[in-house]
CSV table of C-alpha atoms in Angstrom, one decimal:
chain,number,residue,atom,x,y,z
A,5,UNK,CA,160.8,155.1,82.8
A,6,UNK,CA,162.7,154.3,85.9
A,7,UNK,CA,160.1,151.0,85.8
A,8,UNK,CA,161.8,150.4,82.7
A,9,UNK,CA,165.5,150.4,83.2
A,10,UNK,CA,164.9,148.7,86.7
A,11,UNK,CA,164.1,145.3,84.5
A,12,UNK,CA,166.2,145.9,81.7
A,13,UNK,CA,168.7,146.1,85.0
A,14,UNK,CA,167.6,143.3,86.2
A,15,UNK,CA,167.6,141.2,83.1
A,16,UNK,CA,170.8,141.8,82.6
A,17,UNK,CA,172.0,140.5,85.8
A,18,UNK,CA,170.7,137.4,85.3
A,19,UNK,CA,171.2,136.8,81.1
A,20,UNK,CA,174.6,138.9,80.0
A,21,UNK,CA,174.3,141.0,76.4
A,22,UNK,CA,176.4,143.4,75.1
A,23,UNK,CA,173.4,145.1,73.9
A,24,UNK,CA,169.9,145.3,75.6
A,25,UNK,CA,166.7,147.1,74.8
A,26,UNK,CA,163.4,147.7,76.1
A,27,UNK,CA,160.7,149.3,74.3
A,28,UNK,CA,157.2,149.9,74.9
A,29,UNK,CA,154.3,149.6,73.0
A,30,UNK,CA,151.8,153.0,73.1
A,31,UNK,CA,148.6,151.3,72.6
A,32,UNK,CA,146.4,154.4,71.5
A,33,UNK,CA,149.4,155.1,68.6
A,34,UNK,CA,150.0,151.8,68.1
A,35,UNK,CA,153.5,152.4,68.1
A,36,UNK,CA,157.0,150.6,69.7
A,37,UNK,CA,159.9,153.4,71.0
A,38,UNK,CA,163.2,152.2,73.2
A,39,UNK,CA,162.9,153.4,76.3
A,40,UNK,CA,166.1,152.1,77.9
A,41,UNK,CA,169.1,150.9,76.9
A,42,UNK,CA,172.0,149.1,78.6
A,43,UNK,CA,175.1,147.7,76.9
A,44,UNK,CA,178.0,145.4,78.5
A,45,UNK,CA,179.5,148.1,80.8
A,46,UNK,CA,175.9,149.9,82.0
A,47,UNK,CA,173.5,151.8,81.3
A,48,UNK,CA,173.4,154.2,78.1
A,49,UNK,CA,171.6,157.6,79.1
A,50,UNK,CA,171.0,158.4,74.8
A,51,UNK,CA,169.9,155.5,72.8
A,52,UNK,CA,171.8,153.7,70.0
A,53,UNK,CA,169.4,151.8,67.5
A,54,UNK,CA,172.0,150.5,65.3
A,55,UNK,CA,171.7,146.8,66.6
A,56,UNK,CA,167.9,146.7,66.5
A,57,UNK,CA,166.3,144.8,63.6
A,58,UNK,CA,163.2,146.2,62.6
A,59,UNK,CA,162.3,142.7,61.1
A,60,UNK,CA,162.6,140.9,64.4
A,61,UNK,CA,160.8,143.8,66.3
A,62,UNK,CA,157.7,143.2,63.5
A,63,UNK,CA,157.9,139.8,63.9
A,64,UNK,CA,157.9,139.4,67.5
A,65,UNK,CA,154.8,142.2,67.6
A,66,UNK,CA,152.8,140.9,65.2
A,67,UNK,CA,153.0,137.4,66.4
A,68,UNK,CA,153.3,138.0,69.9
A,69,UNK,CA,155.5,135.2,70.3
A,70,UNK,CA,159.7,135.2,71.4
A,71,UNK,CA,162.3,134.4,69.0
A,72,UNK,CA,165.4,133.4,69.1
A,73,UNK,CA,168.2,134.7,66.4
A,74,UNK,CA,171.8,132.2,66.4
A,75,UNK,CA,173.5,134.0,63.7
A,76,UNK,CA,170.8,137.4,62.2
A,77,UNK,CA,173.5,137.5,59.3
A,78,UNK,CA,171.8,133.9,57.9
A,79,UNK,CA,169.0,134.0,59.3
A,80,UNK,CA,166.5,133.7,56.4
A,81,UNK,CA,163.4,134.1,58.6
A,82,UNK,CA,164.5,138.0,58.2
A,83,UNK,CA,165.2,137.9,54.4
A,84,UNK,CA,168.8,139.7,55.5
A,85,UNK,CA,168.0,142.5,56.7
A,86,UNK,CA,169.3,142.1,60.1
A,87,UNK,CA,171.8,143.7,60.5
A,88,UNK,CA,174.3,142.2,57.6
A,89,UNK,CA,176.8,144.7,57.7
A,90,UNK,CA,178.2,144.1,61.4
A,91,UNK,CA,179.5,141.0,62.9
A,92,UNK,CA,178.0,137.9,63.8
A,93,UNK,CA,176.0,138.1,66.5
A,94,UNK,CA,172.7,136.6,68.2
A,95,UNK,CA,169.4,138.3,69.4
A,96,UNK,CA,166.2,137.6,70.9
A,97,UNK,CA,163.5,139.2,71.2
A,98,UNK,CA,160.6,138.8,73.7
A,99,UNK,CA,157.1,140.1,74.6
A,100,UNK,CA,156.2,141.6,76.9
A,101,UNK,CA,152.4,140.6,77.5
A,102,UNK,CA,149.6,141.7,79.8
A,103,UNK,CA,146.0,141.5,80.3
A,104,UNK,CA,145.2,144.0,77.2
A,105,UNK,CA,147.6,142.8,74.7
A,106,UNK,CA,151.1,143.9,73.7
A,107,UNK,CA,153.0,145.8,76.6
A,108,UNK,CA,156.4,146.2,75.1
A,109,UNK,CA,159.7,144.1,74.1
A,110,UNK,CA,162.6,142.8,75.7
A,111,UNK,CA,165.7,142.8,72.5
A,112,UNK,CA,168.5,141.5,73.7
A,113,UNK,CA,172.2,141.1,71.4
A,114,UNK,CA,174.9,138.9,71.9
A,115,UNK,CA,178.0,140.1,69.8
A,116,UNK,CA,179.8,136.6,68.0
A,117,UNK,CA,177.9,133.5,67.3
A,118,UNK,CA,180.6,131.6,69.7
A,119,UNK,CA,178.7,132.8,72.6
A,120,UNK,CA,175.3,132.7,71.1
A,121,UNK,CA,171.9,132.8,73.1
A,122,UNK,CA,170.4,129.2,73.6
A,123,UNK,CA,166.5,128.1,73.8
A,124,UNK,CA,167.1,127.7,77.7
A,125,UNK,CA,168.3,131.4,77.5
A,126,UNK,CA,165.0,131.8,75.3
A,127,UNK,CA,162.5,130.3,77.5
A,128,UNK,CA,164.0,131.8,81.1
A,129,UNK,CA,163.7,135.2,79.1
A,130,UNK,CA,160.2,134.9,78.1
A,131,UNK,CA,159.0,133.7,82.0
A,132,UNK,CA,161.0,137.4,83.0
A,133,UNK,CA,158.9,139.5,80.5
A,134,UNK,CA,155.8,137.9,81.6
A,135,UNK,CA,156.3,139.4,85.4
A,136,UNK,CA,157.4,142.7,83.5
A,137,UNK,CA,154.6,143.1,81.2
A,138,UNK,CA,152.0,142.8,84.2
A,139,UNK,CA,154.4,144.8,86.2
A,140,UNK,CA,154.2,147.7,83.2
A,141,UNK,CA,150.6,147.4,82.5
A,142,UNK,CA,149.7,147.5,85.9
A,143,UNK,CA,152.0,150.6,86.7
A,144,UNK,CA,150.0,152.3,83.5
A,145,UNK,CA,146.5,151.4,84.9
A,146,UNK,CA,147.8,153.0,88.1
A,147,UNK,CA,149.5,156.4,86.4
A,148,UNK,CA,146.2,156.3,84.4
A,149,UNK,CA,143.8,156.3,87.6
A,150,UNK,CA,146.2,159.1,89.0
A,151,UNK,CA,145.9,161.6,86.0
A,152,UNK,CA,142.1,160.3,86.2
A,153,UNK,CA,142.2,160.9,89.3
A,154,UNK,CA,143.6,164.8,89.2
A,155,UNK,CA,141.6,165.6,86.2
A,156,UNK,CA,138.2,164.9,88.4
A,157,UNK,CA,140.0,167.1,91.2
A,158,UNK,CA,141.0,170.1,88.9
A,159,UNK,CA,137.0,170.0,87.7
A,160,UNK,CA,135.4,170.2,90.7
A,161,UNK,CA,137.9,173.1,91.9
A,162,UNK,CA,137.2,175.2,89.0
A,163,UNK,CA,133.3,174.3,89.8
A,164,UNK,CA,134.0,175.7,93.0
A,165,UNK,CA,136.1,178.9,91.6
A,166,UNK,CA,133.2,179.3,89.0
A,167,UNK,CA,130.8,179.7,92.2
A,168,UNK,CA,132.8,181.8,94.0
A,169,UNK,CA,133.4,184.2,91.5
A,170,UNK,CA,129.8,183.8,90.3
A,171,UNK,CA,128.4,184.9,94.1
A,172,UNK,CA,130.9,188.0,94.2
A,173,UNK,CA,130.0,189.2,90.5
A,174,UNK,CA,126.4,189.1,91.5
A,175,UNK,CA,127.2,191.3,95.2
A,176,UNK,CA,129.3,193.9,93.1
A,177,UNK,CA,126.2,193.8,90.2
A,178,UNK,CA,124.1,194.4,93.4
A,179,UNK,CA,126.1,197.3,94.7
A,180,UNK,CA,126.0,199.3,91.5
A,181,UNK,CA,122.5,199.0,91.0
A,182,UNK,CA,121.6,200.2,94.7
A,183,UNK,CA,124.0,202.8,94.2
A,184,UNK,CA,122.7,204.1,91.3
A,185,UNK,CA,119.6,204.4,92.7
A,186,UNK,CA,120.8,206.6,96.1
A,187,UNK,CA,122.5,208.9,93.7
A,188,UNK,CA,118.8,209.1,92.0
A,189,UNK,CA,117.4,210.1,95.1
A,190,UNK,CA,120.2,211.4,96.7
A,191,UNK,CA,119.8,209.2,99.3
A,192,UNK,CA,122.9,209.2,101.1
A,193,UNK,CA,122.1,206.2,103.5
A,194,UNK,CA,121.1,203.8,100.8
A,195,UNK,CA,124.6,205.1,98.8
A,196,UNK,CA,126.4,204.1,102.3
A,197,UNK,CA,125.0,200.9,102.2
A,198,UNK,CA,125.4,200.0,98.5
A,199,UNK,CA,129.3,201.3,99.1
A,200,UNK,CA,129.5,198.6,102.0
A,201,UNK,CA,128.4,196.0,99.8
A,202,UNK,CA,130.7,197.2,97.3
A,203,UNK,CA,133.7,197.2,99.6
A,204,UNK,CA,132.7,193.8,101.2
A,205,UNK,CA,132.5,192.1,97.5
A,206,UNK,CA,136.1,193.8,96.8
A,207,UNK,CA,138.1,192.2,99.7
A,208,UNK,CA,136.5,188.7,98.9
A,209,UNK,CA,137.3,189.4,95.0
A,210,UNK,CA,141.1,190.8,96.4
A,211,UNK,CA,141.5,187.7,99.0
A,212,UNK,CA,140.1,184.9,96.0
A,213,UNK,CA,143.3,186.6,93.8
A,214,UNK,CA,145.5,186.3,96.5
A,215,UNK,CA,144.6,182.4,97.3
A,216,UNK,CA,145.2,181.9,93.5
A,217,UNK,CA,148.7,183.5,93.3
């Protein structure tokens, strides 16, 4: 998340909004969520929707191409649903692509069609979400090999801790039985012996709890 609002951050720097989003796109759901948002004045730590237009986010996912709003109020492209009841504003909306498909989206709104976004703004947008979609995809191929990475780790521990356990059961198994069979003959050194066993497999069993807690 902190990859996010670092180049929603940086956008803004560069292309002023009074509103800015960035979602991304979970590719096993198949589904868009804002991570960050950022408004004139800084970063928002909860998330306002109320200046996204689910008809641009559709268009600019299923297309995978950027688009650029003057006025969402007339825009017919949208069938006026953007947003009619607010004021005149401007948007675009950019992918952001990597090597397997759809990363995320870059929304960015511009409140009054007297400063509205330009194709230069367009175009110098969409080369920024490039760089950020290989930067996102290649930051989830990393956090993927990590959690990869741990899960491989945590297996061949509890491979190890099955072992262990496994070799101690078997000594305190052991100790019974030769136990069992001194009392049977009354054979005190043979008891002595399976009570050594016994307390040997005990102190390992007590010292593997111990390492655990």
């Amino acid at each position: 998340k902190e990859l996010s609002h670092a180049i929603l951050e940086a956008i803004t720097d560069v292309i002023p909004a009074d509103h800015a989003y960035l979602l991304l796109h979970d590719l096993e759901r198949d589904k868009l969520s804002v991570v960050c948002q950022r408004e004139s004045n800084g970063r928002l730590e909860s998330v306002d929707e109320s200046f996204l237009s689910r008809s641009i986010l559709q268009h600019v996912r299923q297309k995978s191409e950027a688009i650029l709003s003057h006025d969402t109020r007339l825009d017919s492209r949208f069938g006026g649903e953007s947003l009619v009841d607010m004021s005149p504003h401007s948007v675009m909306g950019v992918p952001m692509m990597g090597r397997n498909g759809l990363q995320g989206i870059i929304y960015l709104v511009k409140i009054g069609v007297t400063r509205a976004y330009q194709r230069e703004d367009l175009r110098f947008l969409a080369a920024i979400a490039y760089s950020a979609g290989m930067s996102i995809e290649n930051r989830r191929l990393l956090d993927r090999s990590l959690r990869q990475e741990r899960m491989a780790a945590i297996g061949m521990a509890a491979a190890s801790l099955s072992h262990c356990v496994k070799n101690i059961l078997t000594g305190l198994e052991g100790s019974v039985s030769l136990m069992r069979m001194g009392l049977d003959s009354n054979d005190h050194s043979l008891i002595n012996a399976a009570w050594e066993i016994l307390a040997k497999n005990h102190r390992r069993l007590s010292a593997l709890m111990l390492d655990l807690l």
